[in-house]
Structure formats: structure tokens, C-alpha cells
Short mmCIF file of C-alpha atoms and ligand atoms in Angstrom, two decimals:
data_model
loop_
_atom_site.label_atom_id
_atom_site.label_comp_id
_atom_site.label_asym_id
_atom_site.label_seq_id
_atom_site.Cartn_x
_atom_site.Cartn_y
_atom_site.Cartn_z
CA UNK A 1 -74.52 118.53 -6.43
CA UNK A 2 -74.77 118.72 -2.67
CA UNK A 3 -75.68 122.25 -1.66
CA UNK A 4 -75.86 121.41 2.00
CA UNK A 5 -73.19 122.55 4.37
CA UNK A 6 -71.37 119.59 5.90
CA UNK A 7 -68.96 121.47 8.14
CA UNK A 8 -67.80 124.79 9.50
CA UNK A 9 -65.63 125.58 6.49
CA UNK A 10 -68.53 124.90 4.19
CA UNK A 11 -70.82 127.02 6.34
CA UNK A 12 -68.33 129.81 6.01
CA UNK A 13 -68.38 129.53 2.22
CA UNK A 14 -71.77 127.98 1.47
CA UNK A 15 -70.04 125.90 -1.19
CA UNK A 16 -71.90 123.48 -3.45
CA UNK A 17 -69.74 120.41 -3.10
CA UNK A 18 -69.59 117.37 -5.33
CA UNK A 19 -70.14 114.09 -3.55
CA UNK A 20 -69.30 110.61 -4.78
CA UNK A 21 -73.03 110.04 -5.23
CA UNK A 22 -73.23 113.19 -7.40
CA UNK A 23 -70.38 111.89 -9.52
CA UNK A 24 -72.02 108.48 -10.03
CA UNK A 25 -75.41 110.10 -10.68
CA UNK A 26 -73.83 112.28 -13.36
CA UNK A 27 -72.35 109.19 -15.04
CA UNK A 28 -75.79 107.62 -15.14
CA UNK A 29 -77.41 110.82 -16.39
CA UNK A 30 -74.99 111.35 -19.29
CA UNK A 31 -75.16 108.22 -21.45
CA UNK A 32 -71.87 107.69 -23.25
CA UNK A 33 -70.81 105.63 -26.21
CA UNK A 34 -68.13 103.49 -24.55
CA UNK A 35 -67.23 100.21 -26.25
CA UNK A 36 -65.63 97.20 -24.59
CA UNK A 37 -65.61 93.57 -25.73
CA UNK A 38 -68.02 94.38 -28.53
CA UNK A 39 -70.57 95.84 -26.15
CA UNK A 40 -71.81 99.43 -25.97
CA UNK A 41 -71.78 100.72 -22.40
CA UNK A 42 -73.68 103.89 -21.63
CA UNK A 43 -73.22 103.97 -17.85
CA UNK A 44 -69.73 102.74 -16.88
CA UNK A 45 -70.67 102.69 -13.19
CA UNK A 46 -72.89 99.68 -13.91
CA UNK A 47 -70.50 97.61 -16.01
CA UNK A 48 -68.03 95.08 -14.53
CA UNK A 49 -65.17 96.50 -16.62
CA UNK A 50 -65.51 99.93 -15.04
CA UNK A 51 -67.70 99.93 -11.95
CA UNK A 52 -64.97 99.47 -9.33
CA UNK A 53 -62.88 102.27 -10.81
CA UNK A 54 -66.01 104.46 -10.89
CA UNK A 55 -66.54 103.76 -7.19
CA UNK A 56 -62.91 104.56 -6.49
CA UNK A 57 -63.19 107.88 -8.32
CA UNK A 58 -66.42 108.65 -6.47
CA UNK A 59 -64.58 108.08 -3.20
CA UNK A 60 -62.10 110.83 -4.14
CA UNK A 61 -64.91 113.41 -4.13
CA UNK A 62 -66.25 112.16 -0.80
CA UNK A 63 -62.76 112.36 0.63
CA UNK A 64 -62.03 115.84 -0.71
CA UNK A 65 -65.24 117.37 0.58
CA UNK A 66 -65.34 115.61 3.95
CA UNK A 67 -65.26 118.36 6.59
CA UNK A 68 -62.00 117.10 8.09
CA UNK A 69 -60.23 117.19 4.69
CA UNK A 70 -61.54 120.49 3.33
CA UNK A 71 -58.57 122.55 4.42
CA UNK A 72 -56.09 120.21 2.71
CA UNK A 73 -58.06 119.30 -0.40
CA UNK A 74 -59.66 122.66 -1.20
CA UNK A 75 -58.84 126.35 -1.08
CA UNK A 76 -60.92 129.45 -0.72
CA UNK A 77 -61.18 130.93 -4.21
CA UNK A 78 -60.94 134.72 -3.77
CA UNK A 79 -63.03 135.43 -6.86
CA UNK A 80 -66.08 133.49 -5.68
CA UNK A 81 -65.55 133.22 -1.93
CA UNK A 82 -66.23 129.49 -2.36
CA UNK A 83 -64.12 126.42 -1.83
CA UNK A 84 -62.63 124.76 -4.91
CA UNK A 85 -60.37 121.75 -5.33
CA UNK A 86 -56.67 122.54 -4.88
CA UNK A 87 -55.95 121.30 -8.40
CA UNK A 88 -57.80 124.40 -9.63
CA UNK A 89 -55.72 126.79 -7.54
CA UNK A 90 -53.40 129.05 -9.55
CA UNK A 91 -50.27 129.07 -7.38
CA UNK A 92 -48.72 132.44 -6.61
CA UNK A 93 -46.32 131.28 -3.91
CA UNK A 94 -44.27 128.20 -3.12
CA UNK A 95 -46.66 127.53 -0.23
CA UNK A 96 -49.55 127.39 -2.75
CA UNK A 97 -47.68 124.84 -4.86
CA UNK A 98 -46.81 122.77 -1.80
CA UNK A 99 -50.48 122.79 -0.78
CA UNK A 100 -51.43 121.59 -4.27
CA UNK A 101 -48.88 118.78 -4.03
CA UNK A 102 -50.09 117.66 -0.61
CA UNK A 103 -53.66 117.49 -1.92
CA UNK A 104 -52.46 115.49 -4.95
CA UNK A 105 -50.65 113.06 -2.65
CA UNK A 106 -53.73 112.62 -0.46
CA UNK A 107 -55.82 111.62 -3.46
CA UNK A 108 -53.04 109.42 -4.84
CA UNK A 109 -52.72 107.61 -1.51
CA UNK A 110 -56.31 106.40 -1.87
CA UNK A 111 -55.21 104.26 -4.84
CA UNK A 112 -51.58 103.79 -3.70
CA UNK A 113 -50.63 106.03 -6.63
CA UNK A 114 -52.07 103.53 -9.10
CA UNK A 115 -54.65 105.74 -10.79
CA UNK A 116 -52.59 107.90 -13.09
CA UNK A 117 -55.25 110.23 -14.39
CA UNK A 118 -57.42 111.11 -11.44
CA UNK A 119 -59.50 114.30 -11.85
CA UNK A 120 -56.64 116.49 -10.62
CA UNK A 121 -54.42 115.76 -13.63
CA UNK A 122 -56.06 117.54 -16.56
CA UNK A 123 -57.59 120.02 -14.08
CA UNK A 124 -54.06 121.28 -13.54
CA UNK A 125 -53.61 121.80 -17.28
CA UNK A 126 -56.67 124.05 -17.39
CA UNK A 127 -55.39 125.85 -14.31
CA UNK A 128 -52.17 126.46 -16.22
CA UNK A 129 -54.06 127.80 -19.25
CA UNK A 130 -56.14 130.11 -17.07
CA UNK A 131 -53.00 131.36 -15.34
CA UNK A 132 -51.79 132.83 -18.66
CA UNK A 133 -54.72 134.11 -20.71
CA UNK A 134 -52.24 136.46 -22.41
CA UNK A 135 -50.87 133.46 -24.33
CA UNK A 136 -54.32 132.62 -25.75
CA UNK A 137 -55.10 136.28 -26.41
CA UNK A 138 -52.41 136.33 -29.10
CA UNK A 139 -54.89 134.45 -31.28
CA UNK A 140 -57.71 136.84 -30.33
CA UNK A 141 -59.21 138.08 -27.06
CA UNK A 142 -62.16 135.70 -27.43
CA UNK A 143 -59.91 132.63 -27.04
CA UNK A 144 -58.47 133.89 -23.76
CA UNK A 145 -61.94 134.70 -22.49
CA UNK A 146 -63.31 131.27 -23.43
CA UNK A 147 -60.51 129.25 -21.85
CA UNK A 148 -60.73 131.25 -18.63
CA UNK A 149 -64.53 130.91 -18.54
CA UNK A 150 -64.32 127.19 -19.10
CA UNK A 151 -61.67 126.85 -16.37
CA UNK A 152 -63.96 128.74 -13.98
CA UNK A 153 -66.80 126.39 -14.77
CA UNK A 154 -64.59 123.35 -14.08
CA UNK A 155 -63.28 124.93 -10.90
CA UNK A 156 -66.64 126.03 -9.52
CA UNK A 157 -68.44 122.76 -10.33
CA UNK A 158 -65.49 120.49 -9.36
CA UNK A 159 -65.53 118.81 -12.77
CA UNK A 160 -63.40 116.03 -14.23
CA UNK A 161 -61.69 116.32 -17.61
CA UNK A 162 -59.75 113.65 -19.48
CA UNK A 163 -57.55 114.45 -22.46
CA UNK A 164 -56.64 112.98 -25.85
CA UNK A 165 -53.69 114.94 -27.21
CA UNK A 166 -51.69 112.41 -29.23
CA UNK A 167 -52.55 111.49 -32.83
CA UNK A 168 -53.19 107.87 -33.78
CA UNK A 169 -50.21 105.65 -34.66
CA UNK A 170 -51.20 105.40 -38.32
CA UNK A 171 -48.24 106.86 -40.18
CA UNK A 172 -45.95 108.95 -38.03
CA UNK A 173 -43.59 109.57 -40.96
CA UNK A 174 -46.17 112.01 -42.38
CA UNK A 175 -47.67 115.15 -40.91
CA UNK A 176 -51.35 115.29 -39.96
CA UNK A 177 -52.47 116.88 -43.23
CA UNK A 178 -50.47 114.41 -45.33
CA UNK A 179 -52.17 111.28 -43.98
CA UNK A 180 -54.01 109.18 -46.58
CA UNK A 181 -57.34 110.82 -45.63
CA UNK A 182 -57.72 114.37 -44.32
CA UNK A 183 -59.98 113.36 -41.42
CA UNK A 184 -57.91 110.46 -40.02
CA UNK A 185 -56.29 112.59 -37.33
CA UNK A 186 -58.79 114.52 -35.23
CA UNK A 187 -59.34 118.04 -36.51
CA UNK A 188 -61.89 120.56 -37.62
CA UNK A 189 -63.70 119.61 -40.83
CA UNK A 190 -66.09 122.54 -41.16
CA UNK A 191 -67.65 125.52 -39.48
CA UNK A 192 -71.38 125.51 -38.83
CA UNK A 193 -73.84 127.88 -37.20
CA UNK A 194 -72.61 128.39 -33.61
CA UNK A 195 -69.44 126.34 -33.74
CA UNK A 196 -67.32 123.75 -35.52
CA UNK A 197 -67.50 120.09 -36.47
CA UNK A 198 -64.57 117.87 -35.48
CA UNK A 199 -63.82 114.48 -36.95
CA UNK A 200 -61.10 111.83 -36.75
CA UNK A 201 -59.28 109.70 -34.17
CA UNK A 202 -57.04 110.66 -31.27
CA UNK A 203 -55.37 108.72 -28.44
CA UNK A 204 -55.52 108.08 -25.49
CA UNK A 205 -58.10 109.26 -22.99
CA UNK A 206 -57.13 107.62 -19.71
CA UNK A 207 -60.12 107.78 -17.38
CA UNK A 208 -62.15 109.16 -20.28
CA UNK A 209 -65.07 106.80 -19.74
CA UNK A 210 -65.64 108.44 -16.33
CA UNK A 211 -64.92 112.08 -17.11
CA UNK A 212 -67.32 114.98 -17.56
CA UNK A 213 -65.44 116.44 -20.53
CA UNK A 214 -62.89 115.40 -23.11
CA UNK A 215 -60.11 117.88 -23.80
CA UNK A 216 -59.04 117.39 -27.41
CA UNK A 217 -55.88 118.99 -28.71
CA UNK A 218 -52.45 118.03 -30.03
CA UNK A 219 -49.17 117.97 -28.16
CA UNK A 220 -47.43 116.55 -31.22
CA UNK A 221 -45.59 119.15 -33.30
CA UNK A 222 -47.66 120.33 -36.25
CA UNK A 223 -46.37 121.62 -39.60
CA UNK A 224 -47.58 124.44 -41.84
CA UNK A 225 -50.58 122.93 -43.63
CA UNK A 226 -51.77 121.21 -40.43
CA UNK A 227 -53.94 124.15 -39.33
CA UNK A 228 -57.12 122.04 -39.16
CA UNK A 229 -55.51 119.89 -36.46
CA UNK A 230 -54.23 122.88 -34.46
CA UNK A 231 -57.20 123.14 -32.15
CA UNK A 232 -58.00 122.92 -28.48
CA UNK A 233 -61.58 122.15 -27.52
CA UNK A 234 -63.69 120.65 -24.75
CA UNK A 235 -66.45 118.16 -25.49
CA UNK A 236 -68.98 116.72 -23.03
CA UNK A 237 -68.61 112.95 -22.83
CA UNK A 238 -72.18 112.37 -23.94
CA UNK A 239 -71.83 114.50 -27.09
CA UNK A 240 -73.41 112.85 -30.14
CA UNK A 241 -70.74 111.29 -32.37
CA UNK A 242 -68.14 110.84 -29.60
CA UNK A 243 -67.08 107.19 -29.19
CA UNK A 244 -64.61 105.78 -26.67
CA UNK A 245 -62.98 102.48 -27.62
CA UNK A 246 -61.70 101.08 -24.34
CA UNK A 247 -58.58 98.95 -24.31
CA UNK A 248 -58.90 95.42 -22.94
CA UNK A 249 -60.47 95.69 -19.50
CA UNK A 250 -58.16 94.29 -16.84
CA UNK A 251 -60.80 94.53 -14.12
CA UNK A 252 -62.95 91.83 -15.72
CA UNK A 253 -59.97 89.45 -15.68
CA UNK A 254 -59.66 89.83 -11.91
CA UNK A 255 -61.28 86.68 -10.56
CA UNK A 256 -61.50 88.07 -7.01
CA UNK A 257 -60.44 91.14 -5.08
CA UNK A 258 -58.40 88.84 -2.82
CA UNK A 259 -56.34 87.46 -5.70
CA UNK A 260 -56.18 90.74 -7.66
CA UNK A 261 -56.55 93.49 -5.07
CA UNK A 262 -55.21 96.25 -7.33
CA UNK A 263 -56.52 95.22 -10.76
CA UNK A 264 -59.98 94.75 -9.32
CA UNK A 265 -60.09 98.26 -7.84
CA UNK A 266 -57.97 100.68 -9.81
CA UNK A 267 -58.35 99.88 -13.52
CA UNK A 268 -58.99 103.44 -14.71
CA UNK A 269 -58.84 102.25 -18.35
CA UNK A 270 -57.50 104.02 -21.45
CA UNK A 271 -59.66 104.76 -24.48
CA UNK A 272 -59.00 105.53 -28.09
CA UNK A 273 -61.24 108.43 -29.06
CA UNK A 274 -63.31 108.53 -32.24
CA UNK A 275 -64.98 111.79 -33.22
CA UNK A 276 -67.64 111.26 -35.82
CA UNK A 277 -68.77 114.74 -36.84
CA UNK A 278 -68.95 116.07 -33.29
CA UNK A 279 -70.34 119.58 -32.88
CA UNK A 280 -68.33 121.91 -30.62
CA UNK A 281 -69.89 125.29 -29.77
CA UNK A 282 -67.58 128.29 -30.08
CA UNK A 283 -67.44 128.84 -26.32
CA UNK A 284 -65.67 125.47 -26.01
CA UNK A 285 -63.12 126.29 -28.72
CA UNK A 286 -59.96 127.65 -27.08
CA UNK A 287 -57.58 127.36 -30.01
CA UNK A 288 -58.71 127.45 -33.61
CA UNK A 289 -56.44 126.69 -36.55
CA UNK A 290 -53.39 128.23 -34.84
CA UNK A 291 -50.28 126.04 -34.96
CA UNK A 292 -48.17 128.39 -32.87
CA UNK A 293 -50.72 128.63 -30.06
CA UNK A 294 -51.33 124.89 -30.18
CA UNK A 295 -47.64 124.49 -29.30
CA UNK A 296 -47.48 127.42 -26.85
CA UNK A 297 -50.40 126.23 -24.72
CA UNK A 298 -48.12 123.49 -23.34
CA UNK A 299 -44.88 125.40 -22.98
CA UNK A 300 -45.69 129.12 -22.63
CA UNK A 301 -48.29 128.50 -19.97
CA UNK A 302 -47.50 126.45 -16.84
CA UNK A 303 -50.11 123.82 -17.87
CA UNK A 304 -47.61 121.05 -18.58
CA UNK A 305 -45.64 121.77 -15.42
CA UNK A 306 -48.73 121.89 -13.17
CA UNK A 307 -50.15 118.68 -14.67
CA UNK A 308 -46.87 116.87 -14.36
CA UNK A 309 -46.04 118.19 -10.90
CA UNK A 310 -49.29 116.46 -9.90
CA UNK A 311 -48.27 113.36 -11.91
CA UNK A 312 -44.93 113.22 -10.08
CA UNK A 313 -46.69 113.54 -6.71
CA UNK A 314 -48.71 110.51 -7.78
CA UNK A 315 -45.58 108.66 -8.95
CA UNK A 316 -43.73 109.39 -5.72
CA UNK A 317 -46.73 108.12 -3.72
CA UNK A 318 -46.68 104.90 -5.72
CA UNK A 319 -42.98 104.36 -5.07
CA UNK A 320 -43.45 104.88 -1.33
CA UNK A 321 -46.15 102.22 -1.41
CA UNK A 322 -43.89 99.85 -3.37
CA UNK A 323 -41.13 100.35 -0.83
CA UNK A 324 -43.46 99.64 2.08
CA UNK A 325 -44.81 96.56 0.34
CA UNK A 326 -41.28 95.22 -0.19
CA UNK A 327 -40.48 95.82 3.47
CA UNK A 328 -43.58 93.88 4.57
CA UNK A 329 -42.66 91.03 2.21
CA UNK A 330 -39.19 90.76 3.71
CA UNK A 331 -40.57 90.87 7.24
CA UNK A 332 -42.99 88.09 6.36
CA UNK A 333 -40.24 85.80 5.13
CA UNK A 334 -37.79 86.73 7.88
CA UNK A 335 -35.34 88.02 5.26
CA UNK A 336 -35.56 91.56 6.54
CA UNK A 337 -32.29 91.49 8.46
CA UNK A 338 -30.21 89.69 5.82
CA UNK A 339 -27.43 92.08 4.72
CA UNK A 340 -27.87 91.46 0.94
CA UNK A 341 -31.61 92.13 1.31
CA UNK A 342 -30.84 95.30 3.24
CA UNK A 343 -28.62 96.42 0.35
CA UNK A 344 -31.49 95.90 -2.09
CA UNK A 345 -33.90 97.72 0.19
CA UNK A 346 -31.36 100.53 0.40
CA UNK A 347 -31.38 100.87 -3.37
CA UNK A 348 -35.19 100.91 -3.42
CA UNK A 349 -35.25 103.59 -0.74
CA UNK A 350 -32.62 105.63 -2.57
CA UNK A 351 -34.57 105.56 -5.84
CA UNK A 352 -37.84 106.50 -4.14
CA UNK A 353 -36.04 109.31 -2.32
CA UNK A 354 -34.58 110.67 -5.57
CA UNK A 355 -38.09 111.04 -6.98
CA UNK A 356 -39.40 112.57 -3.77
CA UNK A 357 -36.45 114.96 -3.58
CA UNK A 358 -36.94 116.06 -7.17
CA UNK A 359 -40.63 116.60 -6.54
CA UNK A 360 -39.88 118.83 -3.57
CA UNK A 361 -37.19 120.68 -5.50
CA UNK A 362 -39.76 121.62 -8.16
CA UNK A 363 -41.28 123.65 -5.33
CA UNK A 364 -38.05 124.89 -3.73
CA UNK A 365 -36.73 126.13 -7.09
CA UNK A 366 -40.06 127.41 -8.43
CA UNK A 367 -40.07 130.85 -10.05
CA UNK A 368 -42.64 133.62 -10.32
CA UNK A 369 -43.12 135.17 -13.77
CA UNK A 370 -43.81 138.80 -14.64
CA UNK A 371 -47.58 138.20 -14.30
CA UNK A 372 -47.18 136.91 -10.74
CA UNK A 373 -47.74 133.24 -11.69
CA UNK A 374 -45.63 130.57 -10.00
CA UNK A 375 -44.00 127.94 -12.20
CA UNK A 376 -42.59 124.70 -10.74
CA UNK A 377 -38.90 124.30 -11.60
CA UNK A 378 -38.82 122.98 -15.16
CA UNK A 379 -35.32 121.54 -14.89
CA UNK A 380 -36.28 119.46 -11.84
CA UNK A 381 -39.59 118.37 -13.37
CA UNK A 382 -38.19 117.30 -16.73
CA UNK A 383 -35.14 115.68 -15.14
CA UNK A 384 -37.31 113.41 -12.99
CA UNK A 385 -39.66 112.70 -15.90
CA UNK A 386 -36.64 111.61 -17.94
CA UNK A 387 -35.51 109.31 -15.11
CA UNK A 388 -38.98 107.85 -14.52
CA UNK A 389 -38.59 105.32 -17.33
CA UNK A 390 -35.44 103.98 -15.66
CA UNK A 391 -36.38 104.22 -12.00
CA UNK A 392 -39.76 102.48 -12.26
CA UNK A 393 -38.56 99.29 -14.01
CA UNK A 394 -35.44 99.12 -11.83
CA UNK A 395 -37.55 99.20 -8.67
CA UNK A 396 -39.94 96.60 -10.05
CA UNK A 397 -36.95 94.36 -10.90
CA UNK A 398 -35.61 94.59 -7.36
CA UNK A 399 -39.00 93.75 -5.86
CA UNK A 400 -39.37 90.83 -8.27
CA UNK A 401 -36.01 89.48 -7.13
CA UNK A 402 -36.94 89.92 -3.47
CA UNK A 403 -40.05 87.78 -3.93
CA UNK A 404 -37.90 84.75 -4.84
CA UNK A 405 -40.19 81.93 -5.94
CA UNK A 406 -43.10 83.19 -3.84
CA UNK A 407 -45.18 84.16 -6.85
CA UNK A 408 -45.18 80.65 -8.28
CA UNK A 409 -45.54 78.99 -4.91
CA UNK A 410 -48.82 80.65 -3.98
CA UNK A 411 -52.04 78.62 -3.92
CA UNK A 412 -54.00 78.81 -7.16
CA UNK A 413 -56.70 81.15 -5.83
CA UNK A 414 -58.66 82.19 -2.77
CA UNK A 415 -60.94 79.19 -3.40
CA UNK A 416 -58.22 76.89 -2.05
CA UNK A 417 -58.96 78.34 1.38
CA UNK A 418 -62.54 77.07 1.02
CA UNK A 419 -61.61 73.46 0.38
CA UNK A 420 -61.09 71.76 3.77
CA UNK A 421 -58.61 69.34 2.22
CA UNK A 422 -56.27 72.12 1.07
CA UNK A 423 -57.14 74.82 3.63
CA UNK A 424 -55.37 72.97 6.44
CA UNK A 425 -52.16 72.62 4.41
CA UNK A 426 -52.26 76.23 3.29
CA UNK A 427 -52.83 77.53 6.81
CA UNK A 428 -49.89 75.42 7.97
CA UNK A 429 -47.33 75.93 5.22
CA UNK A 430 -48.05 79.40 3.88
CA UNK A 431 -47.97 81.21 7.20
CA UNK A 432 -44.91 83.12 8.32
CA UNK A 433 -43.55 83.93 11.74
CA UNK A 434 -45.14 87.38 11.38
CA UNK A 435 -48.55 86.62 9.91
CA UNK A 436 -51.10 83.92 9.21
CA UNK A 437 -51.42 82.25 5.82
CA UNK A 438 -54.37 84.35 4.66
CA UNK A 439 -52.55 87.61 5.27
CA UNK A 440 -49.28 86.39 3.85
CA UNK A 441 -50.90 85.07 0.66
CA UNK A 442 -52.88 88.34 0.37
CA UNK A 443 -49.66 90.34 0.66
CA UNK A 444 -47.92 88.28 -2.00
CA UNK A 445 -50.97 88.48 -4.27
CA UNK A 446 -50.82 92.22 -4.01
CA UNK A 447 -47.12 92.17 -4.86
CA UNK A 448 -47.88 90.03 -7.93
CA UNK A 449 -50.64 92.41 -8.96
CA UNK A 450 -48.13 95.24 -8.74
CA UNK A 451 -45.26 93.65 -10.63
CA UNK A 452 -46.60 90.78 -12.69
CA UNK A 453 -50.13 91.30 -13.98
CA UNK A 454 -51.31 93.16 -17.08
CA UNK A 455 -52.51 95.90 -14.77
CA UNK A 456 -49.13 96.16 -13.05
CA UNK A 457 -47.20 96.17 -16.29
CA UNK A 458 -49.19 99.01 -17.81
CA UNK A 459 -47.95 101.28 -15.11
CA UNK A 460 -45.16 103.83 -14.94
C1 LIG B 1 -50.42 104.35 -19.32
C2 LIG B 1 -50.58 105.40 -20.38
C3 LIG B 1 -51.55 106.39 -20.21
C4 LIG B 1 -51.72 107.38 -21.18
N1 LIG B 1 -52.68 108.34 -20.99
C5 LIG B 1 -52.86 109.29 -21.93
C6 LIG B 1 -53.87 110.29 -21.79
O1 LIG B 1 -54.60 110.33 -20.80
N2 LIG B 1 -54.03 111.18 -22.80
C7 LIG B 1 -53.25 111.17 -23.91
O2 LIG B 1 -53.43 112.01 -24.79
N3 LIG B 1 -52.28 110.24 -24.07
C8 LIG B 1 -52.08 109.31 -23.12
N4 LIG B 1 -51.13 108.34 -23.30
C9 LIG B 1 -50.52 108.23 -24.61
C10 LIG B 1 -49.21 108.84 -24.61
O3 LIG B 1 -49.37 110.21 -24.64
C11 LIG B 1 -48.52 108.29 -25.82
O4 LIG B 1 -48.56 106.89 -25.76
C12 LIG B 1 -47.11 108.74 -25.80
O5 LIG B 1 -47.10 110.12 -26.09
C13 LIG B 1 -46.29 107.97 -26.79
O6 LIG B 1 -46.84 108.12 -28.07
P1 LIG B 1 -47.13 106.87 -28.99
O7 LIG B 1 -47.79 105.83 -28.16
O8 LIG B 1 -47.85 107.37 -30.15
O9 LIG B 1 -45.69 106.31 -29.37
P2 LIG B 1 -44.79 106.69 -30.63
O10 LIG B 1 -44.66 108.15 -30.75
O11 LIG B 1 -45.29 105.95 -31.82
O12 LIG B 1 -43.44 106.09 -30.17
C14 LIG B 1 -43.28 104.68 -29.92
C15 LIG B 1 -41.82 104.42 -29.68
O13 LIG B 1 -41.10 104.62 -30.90
C16 LIG B 1 -39.85 105.20 -30.62
N5 LIG B 1 -39.81 106.54 -31.26
C17 LIG B 1 -40.79 107.11 -31.97
N6 LIG B 1 -40.42 108.31 -32.44
C18 LIG B 1 -39.18 108.51 -32.01
C19 LIG B 1 -38.28 109.58 -32.16
N7 LIG B 1 -38.57 110.68 -32.84
N8 LIG B 1 -37.08 109.46 -31.56
C20 LIG B 1 -36.76 108.35 -30.87
N9 LIG B 1 -37.58 107.31 -30.70
C21 LIG B 1 -38.77 107.38 -31.26
C22 LIG B 1 -39.74 105.31 -29.12
O14 LIG B 1 -39.14 104.14 -28.63
C23 LIG B 1 -41.18 105.36 -28.68
O15 LIG B 1 -41.34 104.93 -27.34
C24 LIG B 1 -50.92 107.37 -22.34
C25 LIG B 1 -49.95 106.37 -22.50
C26 LIG B 1 -49.77 105.41 -21.54
C27 LIG B 1 -48.72 104.36 -21.75
#
């Protein structure tokens, strides 16, 4: 943690900021049990499957706490007098929510909106919980106190949480407690001195290999009898018994950053979570065997709306990037002025604008509840989330069509530029009136990485 004071705002607050180097040092200092391709990885920042994404995440902290970005990316927390990331700000006014969105967009722009679970996502869920301690207090005052204390710790130390809140796809026709074994789905198996033991599997911690904490809970409806699964806890990523089974790493398939500019940089990875008798101290237990509260944490606090307002800011950023990329592609081929291409670009622009408009209307139509907490408009948020599954593939389809045969006409890899026999031909025949061959091939490679690769196809 950097306790120096890099700028006037920091001087004013004497904040202890988190740098990218702090983030990477923490990864190295907290050995995890991450598994990929049969290998156990304790420091993801040193492994080819994860190191570029780790660097990218580190750059978010450097960006946020750079003196010139402090005003946008952080706010002055009245309780401490210190600067905290905007994602931890409990909005009271529309201006607060707008400021949170602008900060989310700034971070999203650094990955063109392609890292879905940057540290501001789950942070916003905890901000939503802390905004409504009264909801947690229904289970007992201690739960409200613990969730607020934990939120404050995240806020004041600028920490990164990933979540696993969906049960495994084992047998969805049966409730959690009716699975073939009682500890298949993650839940509490016993109480011990000072806390509880959790055991079982849960999906799907995006970014989990890089996070400081895992937030384990269930967003799936639970039935009477499922009390052991009705929990909400936080677990440090290096806790004994916590294993992260990473999905296939896309980053290691990227043969070069020229040929796979997005896969090679932004593969945040998703991990199945295995909890093998993991101890959780009581102060990290926010919900305990309470089915009603396990449901209410998502819907009676603004957690889900804050987290997904951020997610839509990220989505909107991605669509703007896609639109710009399509425009550059058309300019490169000289198709830009063709009326049918303009019609397709018009549809792309309209779809991106719908998402942007619905993001802004979550702010314009936000409401303040009787405890003075601002909620983004739920109807606008859930409407755009419902449309996301249609808008994203439609836009990808249009871009795919606009590329024509370009994707299968490209040279086999960047190495073809190194062979003097082929380099001359490539320079001559792959150029466009707007750009040289290297730039044009790079642009089309990026388009392919967006719409055609495993990395691109994972995305929404
Ligand atoms: C890119 C990505 C990142 C993710 N990141 C996270 C994360 O960080 N943390 C986390 O906890 N989770 C994460 N998830 C997991 C996500 O929460 C779940 O995948 C999602 O909730 C869907 O659940 P499922 O995969 O179990 O699908 P299922 O519930 O098994 O559904 C599969 C399909 O079956 C059909 N279906 C099933 N039930 C019904 C029904 N009742 N009515 C109609 N159709 C039905 C639908 O077509 C559905 O799409 C992520 C998922 C993706 C794709």
C-alpha cells in the first residue's frame, strides 16, 4: 500500500492508495490454489495463462490513483475524510450515481469493455449491502454490523472481491438439500470455535484468481430445508481448502499480441470454486442459515442494481468500441460511403445508443428510498439486461457481415511479415488506401478476436 501522497488531492486527504505494484505484490504474497491445465498455480501474475490479465488489472489501480484521475475515480468518504474508489460510494443523489458510472466507464475503456468483472463489479454489491444494513438486521444486529464493517474494510483498503453465487449444474431439478450428497452445493457443514466450516462447489468466480476475497452466497432461489446453503460469507483467496478450477485459458492460445490483441491482454478467466472444509470466522459471515435474507440481499438492497448499473456501463463501453472498430474497418476497405454499409452502420449505432440511453435513464429515473439511499431505475436496468442477449449477438452478426471474406483472407500470422518472400506481397496486397498492410491486418485481427475467437465468443 502506497502511503505517500502523489498529488494535491491526496495531500488533502493523506490517503493510502493502492498501486498496481501493490496489487501484484499482494497476489505474490497470498499463494492461492488455482488449477489450470493440470498445474497448480500459486501466483497468477507469474503464469502465462493469467499474467497479462493481472497486469491489466494492476493498471486499473495505477489509473484510478493517478493524481489527474483522482477526482473522477475516487470520492472523499465523509466518514474517514479519505479518498475511496467511486464503486464504494453509496449514492444519495443522481449526481453521485452519474459520477459512479463515469468512473466505471473510465475503467472499462482501459479494456474496451472486455473485462466483465473488474474490481468495481462486486464492490458495488457490497456498497448496496452497506447502504441497507436494516435488511441484514432482520436476522440479527450482528449481521448488519459485520456486513457494514466488511464493506468499510474493502472501501478503505481499495480491495477486490469476486463472487460465486450460482450452484453447480449437477441436478437443477432438485433443491440444494435434495442433491445426492448434502455437501455438493456449497454450504455450511458445521460450526466450530470462532466461526463456521463451508464445503461444496459453486460457480463461477470470474476474475477470482486475481481477487483479494471470494464472496460466496446463492442468488438461486432456495427452498425450506435449504437453510445450510442460505449463507453469505467472504473468504480470503489464500484460505486453506479453497480451490479455483480455471476454465480453459484463452490467453495461452494467443500466439502473439499482434494476432490476438484482445485474447492476449484481457482474459480475466472464470473459475469453478471448490470449498474443502474452509473455515470462515464469524465476522465474515453476513447471512447465516436465513433463506429469506439470502433472497432479500439481492432485491431489498440496491446491491444488484448497483452491480449491474456498473455492468451496463461496461457493456455500453464495449458496444461503443465495437462501433468504432466497424467504422475503421469500413474506412480501410473504402466501403464507408456505400449506402447499404451506411444502413448497417446505422443499425449498429442505433443498438449501441439504445443501451447507452437505457444506462443514462437508470440515472434520470433513479429514486431515493425512505433511508435516503438512491436506487437506479429498476425498470430501465432490467429492460436493458433483458435486451442484452439480443443486442450483443445482433451487433456481432452485423460486424461479421461487414468484414466480408477479410477474416479468411488475412495472412496466417505476424510471422509472414518476417519472411522476405511473403512480406513484399503482404505489404503490397493487404494495404488499403487509408493504411499500410501492417495496420490493416492488425485492425482485422482485432476484429476477428472480437467476433470469432473463443475469447470473443465468451463475451456478452
Ligand atoms: C461470461 C460469464 C461470466 C460469469 N461470471 C460469474 C461470476 O463472476 N460469478 C457467478 O456467480 N456467476 C457467474 N457466471 C455464471 C452465471 O451466473 C450463470 O452461468 C448463469 O446464472 C446461468 O446459470 P447456469 O450456467 O447454471 O445455467 P442454467 O441455469 O443451467 O441454465 C442453462 C440454460 O437452460 C435454460 N433454462 C434453465 N432453466 C430454465 C428455466 N427455469 N426457464 C427457462 N429456461 C431455462 C436456459 O436456456 C438457460 O440459459 C458467469 C457466466 C458467464 C457466461
